[in-house]
């Protein structure tokens, strides 16, 4: 059995879009049922699913439990053909059961072949793989269906159509479901399909179509198994290849990360070496400027080779006196000195002379 769980795991699928008379209206599933069931109570005589309760949230689990219950009951009725026929009738009319291949595979049901109840086995096979159109084509060799069975087979027909196309025209749906008008079709899709949780989509009356967003899967026909196995094998191979590629990318990323770390460490080490070299060069350059460069301190040997000199500062009066002594060639005459001293007494500047021995 293949049954998608996206909607069945949680029937409260949010909001459904309905377009009627050119307007768009959003409504919750509960609101949809309240406004559409007023004129179609006869189409919802089965026990409705409470979308706000535990039953709606656990529909997939309940589906599995229902199947297990029918399988056990069918296995227990090994030699009771009438009871097996009644069990098939009950299963095909159950409002929450949409998969029948597991029940069909119970060995005890094979005993119905060749008996007056063999048509019940054909009905069960029809509900597992067929549609309402199939029933109409073979109605002469099949028993008359109960209203609950008719509704169930039409629900299954919608699932089959949704597997083929995602945009279903109203005309095609009305022909396949044997519905006479658009309002009846929309009520069926809302109340018997979306409300139950087997499909989700948008009803667009302006375009006269039903856009399918989700549809539960039906039982696989025997001829579909090989194709399904091949599809799963292809998917498995693609997944393995993708996983291998991801692992290779992870290894490459790890290698590049280690290489980047080593490169960063080399750069940091080189920077530290350059810093140390610059500090050493600056230290040596500082000493060279102090002892050898022009404008700095004289070299000691150069200083020793130069002649000694004494430096002293003389005032203008002393300079004049010295000049006077040199001019007279003898003892200094006081009058010229005094006259010169008077002329320069107001000058406070001094001149420094270098006198060599």
GROMACS .gro file of N, CA and C in nm, residues 37-189:
model
  459
   37UNK      N    1  -2.275   2.241   0.368
   37UNK     CA    2  -2.356   2.126   0.407
   37UNK      C    3  -2.504   2.161   0.425
   38UNK      N    4  -2.534   2.294   0.427
   38UNK     CA    5  -2.674   2.332   0.449
   38UNK      C    6  -2.766   2.274   0.342
   39UNK      N    7  -2.720   2.278   0.215
   39UNK     CA    8  -2.805   2.229   0.108
   39UNK      C    9  -2.770   2.090   0.060
   40UNK      N   10  -2.676   2.024   0.127
   40UNK     CA   11  -2.634   1.892   0.078
   40UNK      C   12  -2.609   1.798   0.195
   41UNK      N   13  -2.696   1.795   0.291
   41UNK     CA   14  -2.680   1.705   0.405
   41UNK      C   15  -2.687   1.559   0.360
   42UNK      N   16  -2.761   1.534   0.252
   42UNK     CA   17  -2.774   1.396   0.210
   42UNK      C   18  -2.643   1.339   0.159
   43UNK      N   19  -2.549   1.423   0.114
   43UNK     CA   20  -2.421   1.374   0.064
   43UNK      C   21  -2.321   1.353   0.175
   44UNK      N   22  -2.353   1.390   0.298
   44UNK     CA   23  -2.261   1.375   0.409
   44UNK      C   24  -2.325   1.297   0.522
   45UNK      N   25  -2.396   1.191   0.485
   45UNK     CA   26  -2.463   1.111   0.586
   45UNK      C   27  -2.367   1.026   0.665
   46UNK      N   28  -2.241   1.010   0.613
   46UNK     CA   29  -2.144   0.931   0.687
   46UNK      C   30  -2.095   1.011   0.806
   47UNK      N   31  -2.023   0.946   0.894
   47UNK     CA   32  -1.974   1.014   1.012
   47UNK      C   33  -1.863   1.111   0.973
   48UNK      N   34  -1.882   1.242   0.992
   48UNK     CA   35  -1.781   1.339   0.950
   48UNK      C   36  -1.659   1.334   1.040
   49UNK      N   37  -1.546   1.379   0.984
   49UNK     CA   38  -1.422   1.384   1.060
   49UNK      C   39  -1.414   1.518   1.131
   50UNK      N   40  -1.382   1.514   1.258
   50UNK     CA   41  -1.365   1.636   1.336
   50UNK      C   42  -1.225   1.691   1.308
   51UNK      N   43  -1.216   1.798   1.225
   51UNK     CA   44  -1.087   1.852   1.185
   51UNK      C   45  -1.014   1.918   1.301
   52UNK      N   46  -1.086   1.955   1.406
   52UNK     CA   47  -1.022   2.024   1.517
   52UNK      C   48  -0.985   1.928   1.630
   53UNK      N   49  -1.019   1.799   1.616
   53UNK     CA   50  -0.995   1.704   1.723
   53UNK      C   51  -0.885   1.606   1.690
   54UNK      N   52  -0.871   1.508   1.776
   54UNK     CA   53  -0.766   1.407   1.761
   54UNK      C   54  -0.791   1.318   1.641
   55UNK      N   55  -0.918   1.299   1.606
   55UNK     CA   56  -0.948   1.209   1.495
   55UNK      C   57  -0.892   1.261   1.364
   56UNK      N   58  -0.906   1.392   1.342
   56UNK     CA   59  -0.853   1.449   1.219
   56UNK      C   60  -0.702   1.446   1.213
   57UNK      N   61  -0.634   1.465   1.325
   57UNK     CA   62  -0.488   1.468   1.327
   57UNK      C   63  -0.429   1.329   1.311
   58UNK      N   64  -0.501   1.225   1.350
   58UNK     CA   65  -0.447   1.090   1.348
   58UNK      C   66  -0.511   1.003   1.240
   59UNK      N   67  -0.552   1.064   1.130
   59UNK     CA   68  -0.625   0.987   1.030
   59UNK      C   69  -0.536   0.882   0.964
   60UNK      N   70  -0.409   0.913   0.943
   60UNK     CA   71  -0.321   0.813   0.881
   60UNK      C   72  -0.301   0.693   0.973
   61UNK      N   73  -0.283   0.720   1.101
   61UNK     CA   74  -0.267   0.609   1.196
   61UNK      C   75  -0.395   0.526   1.201
   62UNK      N   76  -0.508   0.593   1.199
   62UNK     CA   77  -0.635   0.520   1.203
   62UNK      C   78  -0.655   0.439   1.075
   63UNK      N   79  -0.609   0.493   0.963
   63UNK     CA   80  -0.619   0.418   0.838
   63UNK      C   81  -0.546   0.286   0.850
   64UNK      N   82  -0.425   0.291   0.904
   64UNK     CA   83  -0.347   0.168   0.921
   64UNK      C   84  -0.416   0.073   1.019
   65UNK      N   85  -0.471   0.126   1.126
   65UNK     CA   86  -0.541   0.042   1.222
   65UNK      C   87  -0.664  -0.025   1.161
   66UNK      N   88  -0.736   0.051   1.078
   66UNK     CA   89  -0.856  -0.004   1.013
   66UNK      C   90  -0.819  -0.117   0.919
   67UNK      N   91  -0.712  -0.097   0.843
   67UNK     CA   92  -0.668  -0.203   0.751
   67UNK      C   93  -0.628  -0.328   0.827
   68UNK      N   94  -0.551  -0.311   0.935
   68UNK     CA   95  -0.510  -0.426   1.015
   68UNK      C   96  -0.632  -0.500   1.070
   69UNK      N   97  -0.733  -0.426   1.113
   69UNK     CA   98  -0.854  -0.489   1.168
   69UNK      C   99  -0.926  -0.573   1.063
   70UNK      N  100  -0.941  -0.518   0.943
   70UNK     CA  101  -1.009  -0.593   0.836
   70UNK      C  102  -0.927  -0.714   0.793
   71UNK      N  103  -0.794  -0.699   0.790
   71UNK     CA  104  -0.710  -0.813   0.752
   71UNK      C  105  -0.724  -0.927   0.852
   72UNK      N  106  -0.722  -0.895   0.980
   72UNK     CA  107  -0.737  -0.997   1.083
   72UNK      C  108  -0.874  -1.064   1.077
   73UNK      N  109  -0.977  -0.985   1.056
   73UNK     CA  110  -1.112  -1.042   1.049
   73UNK      C  111  -1.129  -1.131   0.926
   74UNK      N  112  -1.071  -1.087   0.814
   74UNK     CA  113  -1.081  -1.169   0.692
   74UNK      C  114  -1.004  -1.299   0.708
   75UNK      N  115  -0.890  -1.296   0.774
   75UNK     CA  116  -0.811  -1.418   0.795
   75UNK      C  117  -0.884  -1.515   0.887
   76UNK      N  118  -0.964  -1.462   0.981
   76UNK     CA  119  -1.037  -1.549   1.074
   76UNK      C  120  -1.157  -1.617   1.007
   77UNK      N  121  -1.212  -1.553   0.902
   77UNK     CA  122  -1.329  -1.609   0.832
   77UNK      C  123  -1.283  -1.695   0.715
   78UNK      N  124  -1.219  -1.805   0.746
   78UNK     CA  125  -1.154  -1.883   0.640
   78UNK      C  126  -1.256  -1.956   0.552
   79UNK      N  127  -1.359  -2.014   0.610
   79UNK     CA  128  -1.454  -2.095   0.533
   79UNK      C  129  -1.593  -2.034   0.528
   80UNK      N  130  -1.610  -1.911   0.573
   80UNK     CA  131  -1.743  -1.849   0.577
   80UNK      C  132  -1.755  -1.749   0.462
   81UNK      N  133  -1.796  -1.796   0.343
   81UNK     CA  134  -1.805  -1.710   0.225
   81UNK      C  135  -1.905  -1.596   0.243
   82UNK      N  136  -2.025  -1.623   0.301
   82UNK     CA  137  -2.118  -1.510   0.319
   82UNK      C  138  -2.062  -1.403   0.411
   83UNK      N  139  -1.993  -1.447   0.514
   83UNK     CA  140  -1.935  -1.348   0.605
   83UNK      C  141  -1.822  -1.269   0.539
   84UNK      N  142  -1.746  -1.334   0.452
   84UNK     CA  143  -1.641  -1.263   0.379
   84UNK      C  144  -1.702  -1.159   0.285
   85UNK      N  145  -1.814  -1.194   0.221
   85UNK     CA  146  -1.882  -1.098   0.133
   85UNK      C  147  -1.932  -0.978   0.213
   86UNK      N  148  -1.985  -1.006   0.332
   86UNK     CA  149  -2.030  -0.896   0.417
   86UNK      C  150  -1.914  -0.810   0.463
   87UNK      N  151  -1.800  -0.874   0.488
   87UNK     CA  152  -1.682  -0.798   0.529
   87UNK      C  153  -1.634  -0.707   0.417
   88UNK      N  154  -1.640  -0.756   0.294
   88UNK     CA  155  -1.601  -0.673   0.180
   88UNK      C  156  -1.694  -0.554   0.165
   89UNK      N  157  -1.824  -0.577   0.183
   89UNK     CA  158  -1.921  -0.467   0.176
   89UNK      C  159  -1.891  -0.362   0.283
   90UNK      N  160  -1.860  -0.407   0.402
   90UNK     CA  161  -1.830  -0.313   0.511
   90UNK      C  162  -1.702  -0.234   0.483
   91UNK      N  163  -1.601  -0.301   0.428
   91UNK     CA  164  -1.473  -0.233   0.402
   91UNK      C  165  -1.488  -0.130   0.291
   92UNK      N  166  -1.560  -0.163   0.185
   92UNK     CA  167  -1.573  -0.070   0.072
   92UNK      C  168  -1.663   0.048   0.104
   93UNK      N  169  -1.742   0.039   0.210
   93UNK     CA  170  -1.829   0.150   0.249
   93UNK      C  171  -1.772   0.230   0.366
   94UNK      N  172  -1.659   0.189   0.422
   94UNK     CA  173  -1.603   0.257   0.538
   94UNK      C  174  -1.556   0.398   0.500
   95UNK      N  175  -1.595   0.500   0.576
   95UNK     CA  176  -1.564   0.640   0.536
   95UNK      C  177  -1.417   0.676   0.546
   96UNK      N  178  -1.337   0.603   0.622
   96UNK     CA  179  -1.197   0.639   0.642
   96UNK      C  180  -1.099   0.543   0.575
   97UNK      N  181  -1.151   0.450   0.497
   97UNK     CA  182  -1.063   0.350   0.435
   97UNK      C  183  -1.053   0.378   0.285
   98UNK      N  184  -0.928   0.398   0.237
   98UNK     CA  185  -0.906   0.430   0.096
   98UNK      C  186  -0.800   0.340   0.032
   99UNK      N  187  -0.760   0.234   0.102
   99UNK     CA  188  -0.662   0.140   0.048
   99UNK      C  189  -0.711  -0.002   0.075
  100UNK      N  190  -0.706  -0.086  -0.027
  100UNK     CA  191  -0.769  -0.217  -0.016
  100UNK      C  192  -0.680  -0.333  -0.062
  101UNK      N  193  -0.560  -0.304  -0.108
  101UNK     CA  194  -0.476  -0.411  -0.163
  101UNK      C  195  -0.434  -0.511  -0.054
  102UNK      N  196  -0.412  -0.465   0.066
  102UNK     CA  197  -0.372  -0.556   0.174
  102UNK      C  198  -0.486  -0.650   0.211
  103UNK      N  199  -0.608  -0.596   0.210
  103UNK     CA  200  -0.724  -0.683   0.235
  103UNK      C  201  -0.742  -0.781   0.120
  104UNK      N  202  -0.721  -0.733  -0.001
  104UNK     CA  203  -0.736  -0.818  -0.119
  104UNK      C  204  -0.636  -0.933  -0.120
  105UNK      N  205  -0.522  -0.914  -0.056
  105UNK     CA  206  -0.418  -1.017  -0.057
  105UNK      C  207  -0.436  -1.123   0.051
  106UNK      N  208  -0.539  -1.112   0.134
  106UNK     CA  209  -0.565  -1.214   0.237
  106UNK      C  210  -0.601  -1.346   0.169
  107UNK      N  211  -0.536  -1.456   0.201
  107UNK     CA  212  -0.560  -1.584   0.130
  107UNK      C  213  -0.703  -1.634   0.139
  108UNK      N  214  -0.770  -1.608   0.249
  108UNK     CA  215  -0.905  -1.661   0.265
  108UNK      C  216  -1.002  -1.603   0.162
  109UNK      N  217  -0.976  -1.483   0.110
  109UNK     CA  218  -1.067  -1.423   0.013
  109UNK      C  219  -1.062  -1.495  -0.122
  110UNK      N  220  -0.955  -1.563  -0.146
  110UNK     CA  221  -0.945  -1.636  -0.274
  110UNK      C  222  -1.049  -1.747  -0.284
  111UNK      N  223  -1.104  -1.793  -0.172
  111UNK     CA  224  -1.205  -1.899  -0.172
  111UNK      C  225  -1.339  -1.851  -0.228
  112UNK      N  226  -1.353  -1.718  -0.249
  112UNK     CA  227  -1.479  -1.667  -0.304
  112UNK      C  228  -1.490  -1.691  -0.454
  113UNK      N  229  -1.378  -1.721  -0.518
  113UNK     CA  230  -1.382  -1.746  -0.663
  113UNK      C  231  -1.465  -1.871  -0.693
  114UNK      N  232  -1.547  -1.857  -0.793
  114UNK     CA  233  -1.631  -1.970  -0.834
  114UNK      C  234  -1.755  -1.990  -0.751
  115UNK      N  235  -1.779  -1.900  -0.656
  115UNK     CA  236  -1.899  -1.910  -0.574
  115UNK      C  237  -1.995  -1.798  -0.613
  116UNK      N  238  -2.113  -1.803  -0.552
  116UNK     CA  239  -2.210  -1.697  -0.579
  116UNK      C  240  -2.167  -1.562  -0.526
  117UNK      N  241  -2.061  -1.562  -0.446
  117UNK     CA  242  -2.012  -1.437  -0.388
  117UNK      C  243  -1.885  -1.388  -0.460
  118UNK      N  244  -1.856  -1.444  -0.574
  118UNK     CA  245  -1.734  -1.404  -0.645
  118UNK      C  246  -1.741  -1.257  -0.690
  119UNK      N  247  -1.862  -1.208  -0.713
  119UNK     CA  248  -1.875  -1.067  -0.753
  119UNK      C  249  -1.828  -0.972  -0.643
  120UNK      N  250  -1.839  -1.018  -0.517
  120UNK     CA  251  -1.790  -0.933  -0.407
  120UNK      C  252  -1.639  -0.916  -0.416
  121UNK      N  253  -1.569  -1.022  -0.459
  121UNK     CA  254  -1.425  -1.012  -0.477
  121UNK      C  255  -1.393  -0.916  -0.591
  122UNK      N  256  -1.475  -0.916  -0.697
  122UNK     CA  257  -1.456  -0.821  -0.807
  122UNK      C  258  -1.479  -0.677  -0.761
  123UNK      N  259  -1.574  -0.659  -0.673
  123UNK     CA  260  -1.600  -0.525  -0.618
  123UNK      C  261  -1.480  -0.477  -0.538
  124UNK      N  262  -1.425  -0.565  -0.458
  124UNK     CA  263  -1.307  -0.527  -0.378
  124UNK      C  264  -1.189  -0.492  -0.469
  125UNK      N  265  -1.173  -0.566  -0.576
  125UNK     CA  266  -1.065  -0.536  -0.671
  125UNK      C  267  -1.092  -0.403  -0.742
  126UNK      N  268  -1.220  -0.375  -0.770
  126UNK     CA  269  -1.256  -0.247  -0.831
  126UNK      C  270  -1.221  -0.130  -0.738
  127UNK      N  271  -1.248  -0.144  -0.611
  127UNK     CA  272  -1.217  -0.036  -0.516
  127UNK      C  273  -1.066  -0.021  -0.494
  128UNK      N  274  -0.994  -0.126  -0.517
  128UNK     CA  275  -0.848  -0.117  -0.501
  128UNK      C  276  -0.783  -0.047  -0.620
  129UNK      N  277  -0.832  -0.073  -0.741
  129UNK     CA  278  -0.761  -0.022  -0.860
  129UNK      C  279  -0.850   0.054  -0.958
  130UNK      N  280  -0.982   0.043  -0.947
  130UNK     CA  281  -1.071   0.098  -1.049
  130UNK      C  282  -1.126   0.235  -1.015
  131UNK      N  283  -1.219   0.279  -1.103
  131UNK     CA  284  -1.284   0.410  -1.090
  131UNK      C  285  -1.434   0.394  -1.112
  132UNK      N  286  -1.504   0.506  -1.096
  132UNK     CA  287  -1.648   0.506  -1.119
  132UNK      C  288  -1.681   0.474  -1.265
  133UNK      N  289  -1.598   0.521  -1.355
  133UNK     CA  290  -1.620   0.491  -1.498
  133UNK      C  291  -1.604   0.342  -1.525
  134UNK      N  292  -1.508   0.280  -1.457
  134UNK     CA  293  -1.492   0.134  -1.473
  134UNK      C  294  -1.616   0.060  -1.424
  135UNK      N  295  -1.673   0.108  -1.316
  135UNK     CA  296  -1.793   0.042  -1.264
  135UNK      C  297  -1.909   0.056  -1.363
  136UNK      N  298  -1.925   0.175  -1.422
  136UNK     CA  299  -2.036   0.196  -1.515
  136UNK      C  300  -2.021   0.106  -1.638
  137UNK      N  301  -1.896   0.085  -1.681
  137UNK     CA  302  -1.875  -0.001  -1.798
  137UNK      C  303  -1.902  -0.148  -1.767
  138UNK      N  304  -1.889  -0.187  -1.641
  138UNK     CA  305  -1.906  -0.328  -1.603
  138UNK      C  306  -2.021  -0.347  -1.503
  139UNK      N  307  -2.116  -0.257  -1.506
  139UNK     CA  308  -2.226  -0.264  -1.409
  139UNK      C  309  -2.310  -0.391  -1.426
  140UNK      N  310  -2.313  -0.447  -1.546
  140UNK     CA  311  -2.395  -0.565  -1.569
  140UNK      C  312  -2.346  -0.688  -1.495
  141UNK      N  313  -2.216  -0.697  -1.466
  141UNK     CA  314  -2.161  -0.814  -1.399
  141UNK      C  315  -2.118  -0.784  -1.255
  142UNK      N  316  -2.157  -0.672  -1.206
  142UNK     CA  317  -2.122  -0.634  -1.069
  142UNK      C  318  -2.250  -0.604  -0.991
  143UNK      N  319  -2.249  -0.627  -0.862
  143UNK     CA  320  -2.369  -0.597  -0.782
  143UNK      C  321  -2.393  -0.447  -0.773
  144UNK      N  322  -2.515  -0.412  -0.741
  144UNK     CA  323  -2.550  -0.271  -0.724
  144UNK      C  324  -2.482  -0.218  -0.598
  145UNK      N  325  -2.421  -0.102  -0.612
  145UNK     CA  326  -2.348  -0.044  -0.499
  145UNK      C  327  -2.441   0.037  -0.409
  146UNK      N  328  -2.409   0.036  -0.282
  146UNK     CA  329  -2.480   0.119  -0.186
  146UNK      C  330  -2.436   0.265  -0.200
  147UNK      N  331  -2.516   0.359  -0.150
  147UNK     CA  332  -2.477   0.501  -0.161
  147UNK      C  333  -2.339   0.530  -0.102
  148UNK      N  334  -2.308   0.468   0.012
  148UNK     CA  335  -2.176   0.491   0.070
  148UNK      C  336  -2.065   0.436  -0.021
  149UNK      N  337  -2.092   0.323  -0.088
  149UNK     CA  338  -1.994   0.269  -0.180
  149UNK      C  339  -1.978   0.357  -0.304
  150UNK      N  340  -2.089   0.411  -0.352
  150UNK     CA  341  -2.083   0.502  -0.467
  150UNK      C  342  -1.998   0.624  -0.434
  151UNK      N  343  -2.024   0.683  -0.317
  151UNK     CA  344  -1.945   0.799  -0.276
  151UNK      C  345  -1.796   0.764  -0.264
  152UNK      N  346  -1.766   0.649  -0.204
  152UNK     CA  347  -1.627   0.608  -0.188
  152UNK      C  348  -1.560   0.587  -0.324
  153UNK      N  349  -1.627   0.523  -0.417
  153UNK     CA  350  -1.567   0.498  -0.548
  153UNK      C  351  -1.545   0.629  -0.623
  154UNK      N  352  -1.633   0.724  -0.608
  154UNK     CA  353  -1.612   0.855  -0.672
  154UNK      C  354  -1.494   0.929  -0.607
  155UNK      N  355  -1.479   0.918  -0.477
  155UNK     CA  356  -1.362   0.976  -0.411
  155UNK      C  357  -1.233   0.916  -0.465
  156UNK      N  358  -1.231   0.785  -0.479
  156UNK     CA  359  -1.114   0.718  -0.534
  156UNK      C  360  -1.089   0.759  -0.679
  157UNK      N  361  -1.196   0.786  -0.752
  157UNK     CA  362  -1.182   0.830  -0.892
  157UNK      C  363  -1.113   0.966  -0.898
  158UNK      N  364  -1.145   1.055  -0.805
  158UNK     CA  365  -1.078   1.187  -0.800
  158UNK      C  366  -0.928   1.167  -0.774
  159UNK      N  367  -0.892   1.075  -0.686
  159UNK     CA  368  -0.750   1.049  -0.658
  159UNK      C  369  -0.679   0.997  -0.783
  160UNK      N  370  -0.747   0.910  -0.858
  160UNK     CA  371  -0.686   0.858  -0.980
  160UNK      C  372  -0.664   0.969  -1.082
  161UNK      N  373  -0.763   1.057  -1.098
  161UNK     CA  374  -0.748   1.168  -1.192
  161UNK      C  375  -0.637   1.264  -1.147
  162UNK      N  376  -0.626   1.285  -1.016
  162UNK     CA  377  -0.523   1.375  -0.964
  162UNK      C  378  -0.383   1.319  -0.984
  163UNK      N  379  -0.370   1.186  -0.997
  163UNK     CA  380  -0.239   1.127  -1.025
  163UNK      C  381  -0.193   1.158  -1.167
  164UNK      N  382  -0.288   1.178  -1.257
  164UNK     CA  383  -0.256   1.199  -1.398
  164UNK      C  384  -0.233   1.346  -1.428
  165UNK      N  385  -0.320   1.433  -1.378
  165UNK     CA  386  -0.314   1.576  -1.407
  165UNK      C  387  -0.329   1.655  -1.277
  166UNK      N  388  -0.266   1.771  -1.274
  166UNK     CA  389  -0.275   1.858  -1.157
  166UNK      C  390  -0.378   1.970  -1.175
  167UNK      N  391  -0.425   1.989  -1.295
  167UNK     CA  392  -0.533   2.085  -1.320
  167UNK      C  393  -0.645   2.007  -1.388
  168UNK      N  394  -0.754   1.988  -1.313
  168UNK     CA  395  -0.866   1.906  -1.361
  168UNK      C  396  -0.981   1.998  -1.400
  169UNK      N  397  -1.024   1.989  -1.523
  169UNK     CA  398  -1.134   2.074  -1.568
  169UNK      C  399  -1.266   2.025  -1.509
  170UNK      N  400  -1.356   2.119  -1.489
  170UNK     CA  401  -1.487   2.083  -1.434
  170UNK      C  402  -1.561   1.988  -1.528
  171UNK      N  403  -1.550   2.011  -1.657
  171UNK     CA  404  -1.621   1.926  -1.753
  171UNK      C  405  -1.574   1.781  -1.743
  172UNK      N  406  -1.442   1.764  -1.732
  172UNK     CA  407  -1.388   1.628  -1.721
  172UNK      C  408  -1.432   1.563  -1.591
  173UNK      N  409  -1.429   1.637  -1.482
  173UNK     CA  410  -1.470   1.584  -1.352
  173UNK      C  411  -1.618   1.547  -1.351
  174UNK      N  412  -1.700   1.633  -1.408
  174UNK     CA  413  -1.844   1.603  -1.409
  174UNK      C  414  -1.874   1.479  -1.493
  175UNK      N  415  -1.798   1.459  -1.599
  175UNK     CA  416  -1.818   1.340  -1.681
  175UNK      C  417  -1.772   1.215  -1.608
  176UNK      N  418  -1.656   1.221  -1.542
  176UNK     CA  419  -1.603   1.104  -1.474
  176UNK      C  420  -1.683   1.069  -1.349
  177UNK      N  421  -1.734   1.171  -1.280
  177UNK     CA  422  -1.806   1.148  -1.154
  177UNK      C  423  -1.956   1.140  -1.174
  178UNK      N  424  -2.000   1.160  -1.296
  178UNK     CA  425  -2.144   1.154  -1.327
  178UNK      C  426  -2.221   1.259  -1.246
  179UNK      N  427  -2.171   1.384  -1.252
  179UNK     CA  428  -2.231   1.497  -1.181
  179UNK      C  429  -2.293   1.590  -1.284
  180UNK      N  430  -2.408   1.648  -1.250
  180UNK     CA  431  -2.484   1.723  -1.350
  180UNK      C  432  -2.452   1.871  -1.355
  181UNK      N  433  -2.405   1.932  -1.245
  181UNK     CA  434  -2.382   2.077  -1.245
  181UNK      C  435  -2.259   2.112  -1.161
  182UNK      N  436  -2.214   2.237  -1.177
  182UNK     CA  437  -2.091   2.282  -1.111
  182UNK      C  438  -2.108   2.288  -0.960
  183UNK      N  439  -2.223   2.335  -0.913
  183UNK     CA  440  -2.241   2.347  -0.768
  183UNK      C  441  -2.234   2.210  -0.701
  184UNK      N  442  -2.294   2.111  -0.762
  184UNK     CA  443  -2.288   1.975  -0.706
  184UNK      C  444  -2.145   1.921  -0.708
  185UNK      N  445  -2.072   1.952  -0.814
  185UNK     CA  446  -1.933   1.909  -0.822
  185UNK      C  447  -1.848   1.975  -0.713
  186UNK      N  448  -1.862   2.106  -0.697
  186UNK     CA  449  -1.784   2.176  -0.597
  186UNK      C  450  -1.817   2.128  -0.456
  187UNK      N  451  -1.946   2.105  -0.430
  187UNK     CA  452  -1.984   2.053  -0.298
  187UNK      C  453  -1.921   1.916  -0.273
  188UNK      N  454  -1.916   1.833  -0.376
  188UNK     CA  455  -1.855   1.701  -0.359
  188UNK      C  456  -1.705   1.714  -0.332
  189UNK      N  457  -1.638   1.800  -0.408
  189UNK     CA  458  -1.494   1.816  -0.389
  189UNK      C  459  -1.461   1.873  -0.250
   0.00000   0.00000   0.00000
